[in-house]
Short mmCIF file of C-alpha atoms in Angstrom, two decimals:
data_model
loop_
_atom_site.label_atom_id
_atom_site.label_comp_id
_atom_site.label_asym_id
_atom_site.label_seq_id
_atom_site.Cartn_x
_atom_site.Cartn_y
_atom_site.Cartn_z
CA UNK A 383 97.03 96.88 96.96
CA UNK A 384 95.04 98.50 93.92
CA UNK A 385 91.94 99.26 95.49
CA UNK A 386 90.40 99.70 92.12
CA UNK A 387 90.68 96.09 91.20
CA UNK A 388 88.66 94.38 93.57
CA UNK A 389 91.53 92.04 94.86
CA UNK A 390 92.34 92.89 98.25
CA UNK A 391 88.67 92.16 99.13
CA UNK A 392 89.05 88.73 100.16
CA UNK A 393 92.68 89.94 102.03
CA UNK A 394 90.63 92.38 104.31
CA UNK A 395 87.55 90.42 104.87
CA UNK A 396 90.07 87.60 106.38
CA UNK A 397 92.64 89.79 107.68
CA UNK A 398 93.19 92.55 110.91
CA UNK A 399 93.76 95.98 110.16
CA UNK A 400 96.44 96.88 112.53
CA UNK A 401 96.13 101.04 112.03
CA UNK A 402 99.36 101.19 114.46
CA UNK A 403 101.88 99.62 116.26
CA UNK A 404 105.89 99.58 118.14
CA UNK A 405 108.20 98.46 115.02
CA UNK A 406 111.44 98.18 116.30
CA UNK A 407 113.81 100.66 117.74
CA UNK A 408 111.50 102.88 117.41
CA UNK A 409 110.74 104.57 120.25
CA UNK A 410 106.78 106.53 119.78
CA UNK A 411 103.95 104.21 118.39
CA UNK A 412 103.39 104.60 114.46
CA UNK A 413 100.02 105.73 113.72
CA UNK A 414 98.87 104.95 109.80
CA UNK A 415 95.43 105.82 110.42
CA UNK A 416 96.71 109.35 109.37
CA UNK A 417 98.12 108.06 105.98
CA UNK A 418 96.55 109.42 102.62
CA UNK A 419 95.60 105.98 101.62
CA UNK A 420 92.51 103.70 101.28
CA UNK A 421 94.87 100.82 103.21
CA UNK A 422 96.23 102.74 106.17
CA UNK A 423 96.95 99.47 108.51
CA UNK A 424 99.39 96.98 108.75
CA UNK A 425 96.98 93.94 107.85
CA UNK A 426 98.16 90.62 109.44
CA UNK A 427 96.82 87.53 107.68
CA UNK A 428 98.61 84.44 107.94
CA UNK A 429 101.11 83.57 105.18
CA UNK A 430 99.44 80.61 103.80
CA UNK A 431 96.51 82.07 103.69
CA UNK A 432 97.36 85.29 101.83
CA UNK A 433 98.65 82.97 99.51
CA UNK A 434 95.89 80.53 99.13
CA UNK A 435 93.54 84.08 98.02
CA UNK A 436 96.20 85.01 95.65
CA UNK A 437 96.42 81.33 93.92
CA UNK A 438 92.31 81.20 94.22
CA UNK A 439 92.15 84.84 92.23
CA UNK A 440 94.91 83.60 90.07
CA UNK A 441 93.15 80.98 88.85
CA UNK A 442 89.85 82.25 89.02
CA UNK A 443 91.59 85.32 86.31
CA UNK A 444 92.46 82.01 84.22
CA UNK A 445 96.09 81.26 85.49
CA UNK A 446 97.65 78.52 85.27
CA UNK A 447 100.55 77.50 89.06
CA UNK A 448 102.93 74.86 88.01
CA UNK A 449 104.88 73.85 91.28
CA UNK A 450 107.40 71.72 91.10
CA UNK A 451 109.08 73.01 88.02
CA UNK A 452 112.10 74.81 87.53
CA UNK A 453 112.89 78.28 85.76
CA UNK A 454 116.46 77.18 83.85
CA UNK A 455 116.11 80.20 81.40
CA UNK A 456 113.44 82.50 79.86
CA UNK A 457 113.54 84.74 76.64
CA UNK A 458 111.56 87.91 76.50
CA UNK A 459 109.59 88.81 72.70
CA UNK A 460 107.11 91.81 72.28
CA UNK A 461 104.42 90.36 74.23
CA UNK A 462 105.68 86.75 74.39
CA UNK A 463 107.69 85.15 77.41
CA UNK A 464 109.46 81.89 76.16
CA UNK A 465 110.31 79.89 79.94
CA UNK A 466 112.18 76.75 79.24
CA UNK A 467 111.80 74.49 82.56
CA UNK A 468 112.40 71.65 84.40
CA UNK A 469 109.88 69.51 85.66
CA UNK A 470 109.41 66.12 87.14
CA UNK A 471 109.13 64.94 83.48
CA UNK A 472 112.36 66.02 81.80
CA UNK A 473 112.93 69.87 80.16
CA UNK A 474 110.28 71.22 78.97
CA UNK A 475 109.26 74.83 77.40
CA UNK A 476 106.13 77.15 77.38
CA UNK A 477 105.22 80.55 76.41
CA UNK A 478 102.92 82.54 77.54
CA UNK A 479 101.23 86.55 77.64
CA UNK A 480 102.37 87.09 81.47
CA UNK A 481 105.06 85.45 83.67
CA UNK A 482 104.90 85.61 87.36
CA UNK A 483 107.93 84.17 89.55
CA UNK A 484 107.53 83.26 92.71
CA UNK A 485 110.79 82.14 93.14
CA UNK A 486 112.66 83.22 96.20
CA UNK A 487 115.35 85.54 96.52
CA UNK A 488 118.64 84.34 94.22
CA UNK A 489 114.51 84.06 91.20
CA UNK A 490 116.29 83.38 88.53
CA UNK A 491 112.83 84.60 86.96
CA UNK A 492 114.02 88.12 88.08
CA UNK A 493 118.19 87.40 86.96
CA UNK A 494 117.26 87.08 83.51
CA UNK A 495 114.67 89.45 82.95
CA UNK A 496 115.06 92.68 80.94
CA UNK A 497 112.93 94.10 84.26
CA UNK A 498 115.69 94.69 86.83
CA UNK A 499 114.37 94.99 90.37
CA UNK A 500 115.76 96.25 93.21
CA UNK A 501 117.13 93.28 95.54
CA UNK A 502 116.53 93.51 99.00
CA UNK A 503 115.32 91.69 102.01
CA UNK A 504 112.08 92.74 103.31
CA UNK A 505 111.56 91.09 105.90
CA UNK A 506 114.62 91.96 108.91
CA UNK A 507 114.89 90.52 112.02
CA UNK A 508 116.85 91.88 115.14
CA UNK A 509 117.44 90.23 118.62
CA UNK A 510 119.42 91.59 121.36
CA UNK A 511 120.17 90.00 124.78
CA UNK A 512 121.53 91.69 127.51
CA UNK A 513 121.72 91.78 130.88
CA UNK A 514 119.32 93.36 133.78
CA UNK A 515 120.90 95.38 137.01
CA UNK A 516 120.74 93.21 139.78
#
């Protein structure tokens, strides 16, 4: 998160900074306070609230948010992107200077972009079960 843009202020005011913690199978606790960062912590904030804050800021900056629309393809020009959509009213096409794809792990936006991003899952969970000695 950029500290120069100020986008972080509402998140920090509503979230709970966690300066350290136990992660996974590590034997020791992590201490983020030692990191050379303006944000030396993990910020606990429910995803629903984080999404609402992002939406609010995007709208304040003039973004248009389309829900219920499926991106079926896109083509990129030097300063615009043309996006092909399936909408509740049928096929459509829009052009924009920027496109933010929030369309999940199998992102049509990512798959059709010239700017390929590495694929990896950031959410992993492990569940272990073992018997206690009697």
